[in-house]
């Protein structure tokens, strides 16, 4: 069991850039906020690779999440899920989320 991610969960790229969900699933809410599914794309800002010559993390998404719980036909993203950034293929890591609802 892992806590479900919602729109205000803190998610970062490997270079400490802030990831924000672009289109969360608004019909299901936890702690009053829309949930995030594995279909939700993230926009990444302030990636520390900016200006380094290497392309910075621009977007990301979770490839794994809850194995049993879905919203809108897609599995929920969880704190234990695995996310990947594009174009760097580095991890997308949740660091803080709500602590009332968990899913497996």
PDB file of N, CA and C in Angstrom:
ATOM      1  N   UNK A   1       0.834  -1.177   0.000  1.00  0.00           N
ATOM      2  CA  UNK A   1       0.000   0.000   0.000  1.00  0.00           C
ATOM      3  C   UNK A   1       0.879   1.241   0.000  1.00  0.00           C
ATOM      4  N   UNK A   2       0.475   2.212  -0.781  1.00  0.00           N
ATOM      5  CA  UNK A   2       1.217   3.472  -0.864  1.00  0.00           C
ATOM      6  C   UNK A   2       0.209   4.614  -0.973  1.00  0.00           C
ATOM      7  N   UNK A   3       0.608   5.775  -0.521  1.00  0.00           N
ATOM      8  CA  UNK A   3      -0.283   6.928  -0.558  1.00  0.00           C
ATOM      9  C   UNK A   3      -0.506   7.391  -1.999  1.00  0.00           C
ATOM     10  N   UNK A   4      -1.748   7.781  -2.262  1.00  0.00           N
ATOM     11  CA  UNK A   4      -2.160   8.230  -3.595  1.00  0.00           C
ATOM     12  C   UNK A   4      -1.681   9.661  -3.818  1.00  0.00           C
ATOM     13  N   UNK A   5      -1.189   9.937  -5.025  1.00  0.00           N
ATOM     14  CA  UNK A   5      -0.750  11.291  -5.373  1.00  0.00           C
ATOM     15  C   UNK A   5      -1.948  12.123  -5.830  1.00  0.00           C
ATOM     16  N   UNK A   6      -1.932  13.381  -5.460  1.00  0.00           N
ATOM     17  CA  UNK A   6      -2.950  14.320  -5.924  1.00  0.00           C
ATOM     18  C   UNK A   6      -2.251  15.525  -6.545  1.00  0.00           C
ATOM     19  N   UNK A   7      -3.025  16.487  -6.982  1.00  0.00           N
ATOM     20  CA  UNK A   7      -2.497  17.623  -7.727  1.00  0.00           C
ATOM     21  C   UNK A   7      -1.484  18.454  -6.928  1.00  0.00           C
ATOM     22  N   UNK A   8      -1.588  18.469  -5.600  1.00  0.00           N
ATOM     23  CA  UNK A   8      -0.659  19.258  -4.791  1.00  0.00           C
ATOM     24  C   UNK A   8       0.491  18.452  -4.197  1.00  0.00           C
ATOM     25  N   UNK A   9       0.643  17.200  -4.599  1.00  0.00           N
ATOM     26  CA  UNK A   9       1.770  16.399  -4.126  1.00  0.00           C
ATOM     27  C   UNK A   9       3.065  16.987  -4.680  1.00  0.00           C
ATOM     28  N   UNK A  10       4.130  16.893  -3.912  1.00  0.00           N
ATOM     29  CA  UNK A  10       5.422  17.410  -4.359  1.00  0.00           C
ATOM     30  C   UNK A  10       6.149  16.311  -5.127  1.00  0.00           C
ATOM     31  N   UNK A  11       6.430  16.592  -6.395  1.00  0.00           N
ATOM     32  CA  UNK A  11       7.122  15.647  -7.269  1.00  0.00           C
ATOM     33  C   UNK A  11       8.280  16.397  -7.922  1.00  0.00           C
ATOM     34  N   UNK A  12       9.466  15.782  -7.956  1.00  0.00           N
ATOM     35  CA  UNK A  12      10.651  16.441  -8.504  1.00  0.00           C
ATOM     36  C   UNK A  12      11.373  15.518  -9.485  1.00  0.00           C
ATOM     37  N   UNK A  13      12.129  16.135 -10.387  1.00  0.00           N
ATOM     38  CA  UNK A  13      12.997  15.368 -11.265  1.00  0.00           C
ATOM     39  C   UNK A  13      14.301  15.087 -10.513  1.00  0.00           C
ATOM     40  N   UNK A  14      15.178  14.310 -11.095  1.00  0.00           N
ATOM     41  CA  UNK A  14      16.444  13.949 -10.447  1.00  0.00           C
ATOM     42  C   UNK A  14      17.351  15.151 -10.234  1.00  0.00           C
ATOM     43  N   UNK A  15      17.057  16.264 -10.920  1.00  0.00           N
ATOM     44  CA  UNK A  15      17.887  17.472 -10.832  1.00  0.00           C
ATOM     45  C   UNK A  15      17.183  18.554 -10.022  1.00  0.00           C
ATOM     46  N   UNK A  16      16.216  18.144  -9.216  1.00  0.00           N
ATOM     47  CA  UNK A  16      15.462  18.999  -8.290  1.00  0.00           C
ATOM     48  C   UNK A  16      14.502  19.974  -8.980  1.00  0.00           C
ATOM     49  N   UNK A  17      14.159  19.725 -10.225  1.00  0.00           N
ATOM     50  CA  UNK A  17      13.147  20.539 -10.894  1.00  0.00           C
ATOM     51  C   UNK A  17      11.764  20.163 -10.397  1.00  0.00           C
ATOM     52  N   UNK A  18      10.867  21.110 -10.298  1.00  0.00           N
ATOM     53  CA  UNK A  18       9.509  20.885  -9.796  1.00  0.00           C
ATOM     54  C   UNK A  18       8.628  20.358 -10.922  1.00  0.00           C
ATOM     55  N   UNK A  19       7.920  19.250 -10.649  1.00  0.00           N
ATOM     56  CA  UNK A  19       7.013  18.656 -11.635  1.00  0.00           C
ATOM     57  C   UNK A  19       5.572  18.920 -11.213  1.00  0.00           C
ATOM     58  N   UNK A  20       4.770  19.437 -12.140  1.00  0.00           N
ATOM     59  CA  UNK A  20       3.363  19.741 -11.876  1.00  0.00           C
ATOM     60  C   UNK A  20       2.484  18.984 -12.861  1.00  0.00           C
ATOM     61  N   UNK A  21       1.427  18.326 -12.369  1.00  0.00           N
ATOM     62  CA  UNK A  21       0.543  17.586 -13.275  1.00  0.00           C
ATOM     63  C   UNK A  21      -0.171  18.530 -14.229  1.00  0.00           C
ATOM     64  N   UNK A  22      -0.178  18.169 -15.497  1.00  0.00           N
ATOM     65  CA  UNK A  22      -0.784  19.019 -16.518  1.00  0.00           C
ATOM     66  C   UNK A  22      -2.304  18.855 -16.544  1.00  0.00           C
ATOM     67  N   UNK A  23      -2.790  17.625 -16.460  1.00  0.00           N
ATOM     68  CA  UNK A  23      -4.229  17.385 -16.519  1.00  0.00           C
ATOM     69  C   UNK A  23      -4.589  16.252 -15.559  1.00  0.00           C
ATOM     70  N   UNK A  24      -4.743  16.543 -14.255  1.00  0.00           N
ATOM     71  CA  UNK A  24      -5.112  15.498 -13.298  1.00  0.00           C
ATOM     72  C   UNK A  24      -6.545  15.018 -13.545  1.00  0.00           C
ATOM     73  N   UNK A  25      -6.916  13.931 -12.901  1.00  0.00           N
ATOM     74  CA  UNK A  25      -8.257  13.376 -13.064  1.00  0.00           C
ATOM     75  C   UNK A  25      -9.178  14.025 -12.029  1.00  0.00           C
ATOM     76  N   UNK A  26      -9.966  14.995 -12.443  1.00  0.00           N
ATOM     77  CA  UNK A  26     -10.742  15.844 -11.541  1.00  0.00           C
ATOM     78  C   UNK A  26     -11.996  15.193 -10.973  1.00  0.00           C
ATOM     79  N   UNK A  27     -12.445  14.073 -11.530  1.00  0.00           N
ATOM     80  CA  UNK A  27     -13.681  13.454 -11.040  1.00  0.00           C
ATOM     81  C   UNK A  27     -13.481  12.673  -9.746  1.00  0.00           C
ATOM     82  N   UNK A  28     -12.219  12.347  -9.420  1.00  0.00           N
ATOM     83  CA  UNK A  28     -11.915  11.656  -8.166  1.00  0.00           C
ATOM     84  C   UNK A  28     -10.988  12.560  -7.371  1.00  0.00           C
ATOM     85  N   UNK A  29     -11.303  12.737  -6.092  1.00  0.00           N
ATOM     86  CA  UNK A  29     -10.513  13.637  -5.255  1.00  0.00           C
ATOM     87  C   UNK A  29     -10.091  12.958  -3.958  1.00  0.00           C
ATOM     88  N   UNK A  30      -8.903  13.312  -3.495  1.00  0.00           N
ATOM     89  CA  UNK A  30      -8.440  12.934  -2.157  1.00  0.00           C
ATOM     90  C   UNK A  30      -8.001  14.222  -1.481  1.00  0.00           C
ATOM     91  N   UNK A  31      -8.361  14.361  -0.225  1.00  0.00           N
ATOM     92  CA  UNK A  31      -8.091  15.595   0.518  1.00  0.00           C
ATOM     93  C   UNK A  31      -8.615  16.822  -0.236  1.00  0.00           C
ATOM     94  N   UNK A  32      -9.693  16.640  -0.990  1.00  0.00           N
ATOM     95  CA  UNK A  32     -10.312  17.739  -1.712  1.00  0.00           C
ATOM     96  C   UNK A  32      -9.617  18.143  -2.998  1.00  0.00           C
ATOM     97  N   UNK A  33      -8.619  17.376  -3.415  1.00  0.00           N
ATOM     98  CA  UNK A  33      -7.851  17.725  -4.621  1.00  0.00           C
ATOM     99  C   UNK A  33      -7.903  16.593  -5.641  1.00  0.00           C
ATOM    100  N   UNK A  34      -7.890  16.914  -6.933  1.00  0.00           N
ATOM    101  CA  UNK A  34      -7.934  15.871  -7.960  1.00  0.00           C
ATOM    102  C   UNK A  34      -6.746  14.914  -7.866  1.00  0.00           C
ATOM    103  N   UNK A  35      -7.007  13.631  -8.152  1.00  0.00           N
ATOM    104  CA  UNK A  35      -5.949  12.625  -8.126  1.00  0.00           C
ATOM    105  C   UNK A  35      -5.141  12.652  -9.422  1.00  0.00           C
ATOM    106  N   UNK A  36      -4.004  11.987  -9.364  1.00  0.00           N
ATOM    107  CA  UNK A  36      -3.131  11.846 -10.526  1.00  0.00           C
ATOM    108  C   UNK A  36      -3.110  10.373 -10.905  1.00  0.00           C
ATOM    109  N   UNK A  37      -3.237  10.079 -12.193  1.00  0.00           N
ATOM    110  CA  UNK A  37      -3.178   8.697 -12.673  1.00  0.00           C
ATOM    111  C   UNK A  37      -1.893   8.494 -13.465  1.00  0.00           C
ATOM    112  N   UNK A  38      -1.664   7.253 -13.862  1.00  0.00           N
ATOM    113  CA  UNK A  38      -0.477   6.966 -14.670  1.00  0.00           C
ATOM    114  C   UNK A  38      -0.585   7.579 -16.069  1.00  0.00           C
ATOM    115  N   UNK A  39      -1.769   8.030 -16.453  1.00  0.00           N
ATOM    116  CA  UNK A  39      -1.938   8.692 -17.751  1.00  0.00           C
ATOM    117  C   UNK A  39      -1.639  10.183 -17.682  1.00  0.00           C
ATOM    118  N   UNK A  40      -1.511  10.729 -16.485  1.00  0.00           N
ATOM    119  CA  UNK A  40      -1.279  12.160 -16.299  1.00  0.00           C
ATOM    120  C   UNK A  40       0.157  12.531 -16.661  1.00  0.00           C
ATOM    121  N   UNK A  41       0.311  13.514 -17.506  1.00  0.00           N
ATOM    122  CA  UNK A  41       1.638  14.037 -17.847  1.00  0.00           C
ATOM    123  C   UNK A  41       1.999  15.158 -16.880  1.00  0.00           C
ATOM    124  N   UNK A  42       3.287  15.291 -16.612  1.00  0.00           N
ATOM    125  CA  UNK A  42       3.807  16.344 -15.749  1.00  0.00           C
ATOM    126  C   UNK A  42       4.646  17.307 -16.576  1.00  0.00           C
ATOM    127  N   UNK A  43       4.526  18.593 -16.289  1.00  0.00           N
ATOM    128  CA  UNK A  43       5.415  19.606 -16.839  1.00  0.00           C
ATOM    129  C   UNK A  43       6.481  19.912 -15.804  1.00  0.00           C
ATOM    130  N   UNK A  44       7.742  19.975 -16.205  1.00  0.00           N
ATOM    131  CA  UNK A  44       8.839  20.170 -15.265  1.00  0.00           C
ATOM    132  C   UNK A  44       9.455  21.551 -15.469  1.00  0.00           C
ATOM    133  N   UNK A  45       9.581  22.286 -14.363  1.00  0.00           N
ATOM    134  CA  UNK A  45      10.183  23.614 -14.393  1.00  0.00           C
ATOM    135  C   UNK A  45      11.391  23.652 -13.469  1.00  0.00           C
ATOM    136  N   UNK A  46      12.318  24.529 -13.755  1.00  0.00           N
ATOM    137  CA  UNK A  46      13.505  24.777 -12.924  1.00  0.00           C
ATOM    138  C   UNK A  46      14.420  23.569 -12.785  1.00  0.00           C
ATOM    139  N   UNK A  47      14.515  22.747 -13.814  1.00  0.00           N
ATOM    140  CA  UNK A  47      15.464  21.631 -13.806  1.00  0.00           C
ATOM    141  C   UNK A  47      16.870  22.226 -13.824  1.00  0.00           C
ATOM    142  N   UNK A  48      17.753  21.728 -12.976  1.00  0.00           N
ATOM    143  CA  UNK A  48      19.096  22.312 -12.871  1.00  0.00           C
ATOM    144  C   UNK A  48      19.972  22.031 -14.094  1.00  0.00           C
ATOM    145  N   UNK A  49      19.512  21.217 -15.021  1.00  0.00           N
ATOM    146  CA  UNK A  49      20.266  21.004 -16.259  1.00  0.00           C
ATOM    147  C   UNK A  49      20.099  22.158 -17.244  1.00  0.00           C
ATOM    148  N   UNK A  50      19.170  23.069 -16.968  1.00  0.00           N
ATOM    149  CA  UNK A  50      18.962  24.219 -17.847  1.00  0.00           C
ATOM    150  C   UNK A  50      20.255  25.010 -17.995  1.00  0.00           C
ATOM    151  N   UNK A  51      20.661  25.272 -19.216  1.00  0.00           N
ATOM    152  CA  UNK A  51      21.861  26.055 -19.489  1.00  0.00           C
ATOM    153  C   UNK A  51      23.157  25.266 -19.362  1.00  0.00           C
ATOM    154  N   UNK A  52      23.081  23.957 -19.171  1.00  0.00           N
ATOM    155  CA  UNK A  52      24.291  23.154 -19.002  1.00  0.00           C
ATOM    156  C   UNK A  52      24.790  22.526 -20.294  1.00  0.00           C
ATOM    157  N   UNK A  53      24.055  22.688 -21.369  1.00  0.00           N
ATOM    158  CA  UNK A  53      24.430  22.053 -22.624  1.00  0.00           C
ATOM    159  C   UNK A  53      23.690  20.745 -22.835  1.00  0.00           C
ATOM    160  N   UNK A  54      23.243  20.142 -21.759  1.00  0.00           N
ATOM    161  CA  UNK A  54      22.420  18.934 -21.827  1.00  0.00           C
ATOM    162  C   UNK A  54      20.966  19.374 -21.762  1.00  0.00           C
ATOM    163  N   UNK A  55      20.089  18.796 -22.580  1.00  0.00           N
ATOM    164  CA  UNK A  55      18.679  19.203 -22.511  1.00  0.00           C
ATOM    165  C   UNK A  55      18.103  18.929 -21.128  1.00  0.00           C
ATOM    166  N   UNK A  56      17.403  19.886 -20.538  1.00  0.00           N
ATOM    167  CA  UNK A  56      16.812  19.689 -19.211  1.00  0.00           C
ATOM    168  C   UNK A  56      15.572  18.802 -19.273  1.00  0.00           C
ATOM    169  N   UNK A  57      15.159  18.319 -18.117  1.00  0.00           N
ATOM    170  CA  UNK A  57      13.908  17.566 -18.019  1.00  0.00           C
ATOM    171  C   UNK A  57      12.765  18.515 -18.392  1.00  0.00           C
ATOM    172  N   UNK A  58      11.909  18.102 -19.290  1.00  0.00           N
ATOM    173  CA  UNK A  58      10.822  18.956 -19.747  1.00  0.00           C
ATOM    174  C   UNK A  58       9.461  18.417 -19.330  1.00  0.00           C
ATOM    175  N   UNK A  59       9.265  17.123 -19.470  1.00  0.00           N
ATOM    176  CA  UNK A  59       8.004  16.489 -19.089  1.00  0.00           C
ATOM    177  C   UNK A  59       8.308  15.181 -18.373  1.00  0.00           C
ATOM    178  N   UNK A  60       7.289  14.575 -17.844  1.00  0.00           N
ATOM    179  CA  UNK A  60       7.446  13.290 -17.190  1.00  0.00           C
ATOM    180  C   UNK A  60       6.096  12.632 -16.993  1.00  0.00           C
ATOM    181  N   UNK A  61       6.116  11.370 -16.614  1.00  0.00           N
ATOM    182  CA  UNK A  61       4.892  10.636 -16.304  1.00  0.00           C
ATOM    183  C   UNK A  61       5.237   9.417 -15.456  1.00  0.00           C
ATOM    184  N   UNK A  62       4.252   8.903 -14.754  1.00  0.00           N
ATOM    185  CA  UNK A  62       4.450   7.701 -13.963  1.00  0.00           C
ATOM    186  C   UNK A  62       4.144   6.492 -14.832  1.00  0.00           C
ATOM    187  N   UNK A  63       5.048   5.525 -14.813  1.00  0.00           N
ATOM    188  CA  UNK A  63       4.854   4.307 -15.597  1.00  0.00           C
ATOM    189  C   UNK A  63       4.218   3.206 -14.760  1.00  0.00           C
ATOM    190  N   UNK A  64       4.379   3.280 -13.435  1.00  0.00           N
ATOM    191  CA  UNK A  64       3.720   2.331 -12.542  1.00  0.00           C
ATOM    192  C   UNK A  64       3.055   3.100 -11.409  1.00  0.00           C
ATOM    193  N   UNK A  65       2.041   2.489 -10.843  1.00  0.00           N
ATOM    194  CA  UNK A  65       1.313   3.093  -9.730  1.00  0.00           C
ATOM    195  C   UNK A  65       0.581   1.996  -8.989  1.00  0.00           C
ATOM    196  N   UNK A  66      -0.628   2.277  -8.567  1.00  0.00           N
ATOM    197  CA  UNK A  66      -1.434   1.268  -7.883  1.00  0.00           C
ATOM    198  C   UNK A  66      -1.718   0.117  -8.847  1.00  0.00           C
ATOM    199  N   UNK A  67      -1.766  -1.095  -8.328  1.00  0.00           N
ATOM    200  CA  UNK A  67      -2.016  -2.265  -9.170  1.00  0.00           C
ATOM    201  C   UNK A  67      -3.492  -2.633  -9.221  1.00  0.00           C
ATOM    202  N   UNK A  68      -4.287  -2.101  -8.298  1.00  0.00           N
ATOM    203  CA  UNK A  68      -5.690  -2.490  -8.218  1.00  0.00           C
ATOM    204  C   UNK A  68      -6.683  -1.340  -8.339  1.00  0.00           C
ATOM    205  N   UNK A  69      -6.252  -0.133  -8.064  1.00  0.00           N
ATOM    206  CA  UNK A  69      -7.190   0.989  -7.984  1.00  0.00           C
ATOM    207  C   UNK A  69      -7.032   1.882  -9.206  1.00  0.00           C
ATOM    208  N   UNK A  70      -8.162   2.154  -9.854  1.00  0.00           N
ATOM    209  CA  UNK A  70      -8.163   2.969 -11.074  1.00  0.00           C
ATOM    210  C   UNK A  70      -9.096   4.169 -10.935  1.00  0.00           C
ATOM    211  N   UNK A  71      -8.822   5.165 -11.733  1.00  0.00           N
ATOM    212  CA  UNK A  71      -9.713   6.320 -11.878  1.00  0.00           C
ATOM    213  C   UNK A  71      -9.759   6.633 -13.362  1.00  0.00           C
ATOM    214  N   UNK A  72     -10.944   6.657 -13.923  1.00  0.00           N
ATOM    215  CA  UNK A  72     -11.078   6.913 -15.349  1.00  0.00           C
ATOM    216  C   UNK A  72     -10.429   5.841 -16.206  1.00  0.00           C
ATOM    217  N   UNK A  73     -10.288   4.625 -15.682  1.00  0.00           N
ATOM    218  CA  UNK A  73      -9.700   3.529 -16.439  1.00  0.00           C
ATOM    219  C   UNK A  73      -8.188   3.423 -16.331  1.00  0.00           C
ATOM    220  N   UNK A  74      -7.550   4.338 -15.620  1.00  0.00           N
ATOM    221  CA  UNK A  74      -6.089   4.330 -15.471  1.00  0.00           C
ATOM    222  C   UNK A  74      -5.726   4.115 -14.004  1.00  0.00           C
ATOM    223  N   UNK A  75      -4.610   3.444 -13.772  1.00  0.00           N
ATOM    224  CA  UNK A  75      -4.165   3.208 -12.409  1.00  0.00           C
ATOM    225  C   UNK A  75      -3.760   4.523 -11.749  1.00  0.00           C
ATOM    226  N   UNK A  76      -4.012   4.628 -10.431  1.00  0.00           N
ATOM    227  CA  UNK A  76      -3.630   5.823  -9.691  1.00  0.00           C
ATOM    228  C   UNK A  76      -2.119   5.866  -9.510  1.00  0.00           C
ATOM    229  N   UNK A  77      -1.551   7.053  -9.580  1.00  0.00           N
ATOM    230  CA  UNK A  77      -0.134   7.243  -9.276  1.00  0.00           C
ATOM    231  C   UNK A  77       0.009   7.257  -7.763  1.00  0.00           C
ATOM    232  N   UNK A  78       1.059   6.626  -7.261  1.00  0.00           N
ATOM    233  CA  UNK A  78       1.279   6.541  -5.815  1.00  0.00           C
ATOM    234  C   UNK A  78       2.710   6.935  -5.465  1.00  0.00           C
ATOM    235  N   UNK A  79       2.943   7.106  -4.174  1.00  0.00           N
ATOM    236  CA  UNK A  79       4.279   7.441  -3.686  1.00  0.00           C
ATOM    237  C   UNK A  79       5.285   6.334  -4.024  1.00  0.00           C
ATOM    238  N   UNK A  80       4.825   5.101  -4.151  1.00  0.00           N
ATOM    239  CA  UNK A  80       5.717   3.976  -4.453  1.00  0.00           C
ATOM    240  C   UNK A  80       5.858   3.733  -5.948  1.00  0.00           C
ATOM    241  N   UNK A  81       5.143   4.494  -6.775  1.00  0.00           N
ATOM    242  CA  UNK A  81       5.207   4.302  -8.219  1.00  0.00           C
ATOM    243  C   UNK A  81       6.521   4.779  -8.809  1.00  0.00           C
ATOM    244  N   UNK A  82       6.766   4.353 -10.049  1.00  0.00           N
ATOM    245  CA  UNK A  82       7.979   4.767 -10.749  1.00  0.00           C
ATOM    246  C   UNK A  82       7.603   5.751 -11.845  1.00  0.00           C
ATOM    247  N   UNK A  83       8.316   6.868 -11.874  1.00  0.00           N
ATOM    248  CA  UNK A  83       8.102   7.875 -12.896  1.00  0.00           C
ATOM    249  C   UNK A  83       9.384   8.135 -13.661  1.00  0.00           C
ATOM    250  N   UNK A  84       9.240   8.623 -14.891  1.00  0.00           N
ATOM    251  CA  UNK A  84      10.395   8.897 -15.734  1.00  0.00           C
ATOM    252  C   UNK A  84      10.252  10.273 -16.378  1.00  0.00           C
ATOM    253  N   UNK A  85      11.383  10.972 -16.504  1.00  0.00           N
ATOM    254  CA  UNK A  85      11.418  12.291 -17.130  1.00  0.00           C
ATOM    255  C   UNK A  85      11.818  12.165 -18.594  1.00  0.00           C
ATOM    256  N   UNK A  86      11.348  13.094 -19.397  1.00  0.00           N
ATOM    257  CA  UNK A  86      11.679  13.136 -20.821  1.00  0.00           C
ATOM    258  C   UNK A  86      12.344  14.478 -21.077  1.00  0.00           C
ATOM    259  N   UNK A  87      13.443  14.588 -21.761  1.00  0.00           N
ATOM    260  CA  UNK A  87      14.160  13.594 -22.547  1.00  0.00           C
ATOM    261  C   UNK A  87      15.302  12.902 -21.806  1.00  0.00           C
ATOM    262  N   UNK A  88      15.495  13.156 -20.528  1.00  0.00           N
ATOM    263  CA  UNK A  88      16.676  12.641 -19.829  1.00  0.00           C
ATOM    264  C   UNK A  88      16.555  11.198 -19.361  1.00  0.00           C
ATOM    265  N   UNK A  89      15.347  10.660 -19.282  1.00  0.00           N
ATOM    266  CA  UNK A  89      15.083   9.297 -18.804  1.00  0.00           C
ATOM    267  C   UNK A  89      15.534   9.097 -17.358  1.00  0.00           C
ATOM    268  N   UNK A  90      15.577  10.163 -16.586  1.00  0.00           N
ATOM    269  CA  UNK A  90      15.908  10.078 -15.166  1.00  0.00           C
ATOM    270  C   UNK A  90      14.614   9.922 -14.365  1.00  0.00           C
ATOM    271  N   UNK A  91      14.717   9.501 -13.090  1.00  0.00           N
ATOM    272  CA  UNK A  91      13.497   9.270 -12.300  1.00  0.00           C
ATOM    273  C   UNK A  91      12.714  10.545 -11.986  1.00  0.00           C
ATOM    274  N   UNK A  92      11.418  10.376 -11.927  1.00  0.00           N
ATOM    275  CA  UNK A  92      10.480  11.395 -11.458  1.00  0.00           C
ATOM    276  C   UNK A  92      10.059  10.920 -10.070  1.00  0.00           C
ATOM    277  N   UNK A  93      10.384  11.670  -9.032  1.00  0.00           N
ATOM    278  CA  UNK A  93      10.255  11.179  -7.664  1.00  0.00           C
ATOM    279  C   UNK A  93       9.262  11.990  -6.842  1.00  0.00           C
ATOM    280  N   UNK A  94       8.236  11.327  -6.285  1.00  0.00           N
ATOM    281  CA  UNK A  94       7.343  12.025  -5.360  1.00  0.00           C
ATOM    282  C   UNK A  94       8.026  12.132  -4.002  1.00  0.00           C
ATOM    283  N   UNK A  95       7.981  13.316  -3.395  1.00  0.00           N
ATOM    284  CA  UNK A  95       8.627  13.500  -2.099  1.00  0.00           C
ATOM    285  C   UNK A  95       7.633  13.787  -0.975  1.00  0.00           C
ATOM    286  N   UNK A  96       6.435  14.257  -1.325  1.00  0.00           N
ATOM    287  CA  UNK A  96       5.442  14.548  -0.308  1.00  0.00           C
ATOM    288  C   UNK A  96       4.053  14.461  -0.908  1.00  0.00           C
ATOM    289  N   UNK A  97       3.121  13.874  -0.160  1.00  0.00           N
ATOM    290  CA  UNK A  97       1.749  13.751  -0.627  1.00  0.00           C
ATOM    291  C   UNK A  97       0.809  13.723   0.575  1.00  0.00           C
ATOM    292  N   UNK A  98      -0.465  13.593   0.307  1.00  0.00           N
ATOM    293  CA  UNK A  98      -1.445  13.441   1.376  1.00  0.00           C
ATOM    294  C   UNK A  98      -1.202  12.094   2.068  1.00  0.00           C
ATOM    295  N   UNK A  99      -1.658  11.949   3.304  1.00  0.00           N
ATOM    296  CA  UNK A  99      -1.395  10.728   4.058  1.00  0.00           C
ATOM    297  C   UNK A  99      -2.670  10.071   4.589  1.00  0.00           C
ATOM    298  N   UNK A 100      -3.772  10.301   3.926  1.00  0.00           N
ATOM    299  CA  UNK A 100      -5.039   9.711   4.373  1.00  0.00           C
ATOM    300  C   UNK A 100      -5.503   8.568   3.499  1.00  0.00           C
ATOM    301  N   UNK A 101      -5.201   8.599   2.215  1.00  0.00           N
ATOM    302  CA  UNK A 101      -5.701   7.586   1.291  1.00  0.00           C
ATOM    303  C   UNK A 101      -4.531   6.830   0.678  1.00  0.00           C
ATOM    304  N   UNK A 102      -4.595   5.499   0.774  1.00  0.00           N
ATOM    305  CA  UNK A 102      -3.558   4.681   0.156  1.00  0.00           C
ATOM    306  C   UNK A 102      -4.214   3.675  -0.774  1.00  0.00           C
ATOM    307  N   UNK A 103      -3.433   3.133  -1.687  1.00  0.00           N
ATOM    308  CA  UNK A 103      -3.941   2.171  -2.665  1.00  0.00           C
ATOM    309  C   UNK A 103      -2.871   1.121  -2.925  1.00  0.00           C
ATOM    310  N   UNK A 104      -3.334  -0.046  -3.318  1.00  0.00           N
ATOM    311  CA  UNK A 104      -2.371  -1.094  -3.668  1.00  0.00           C
ATOM    312  C   UNK A 104      -2.616  -1.582  -5.074  1.00  0.00           C
TER     313      UNK A 104
END
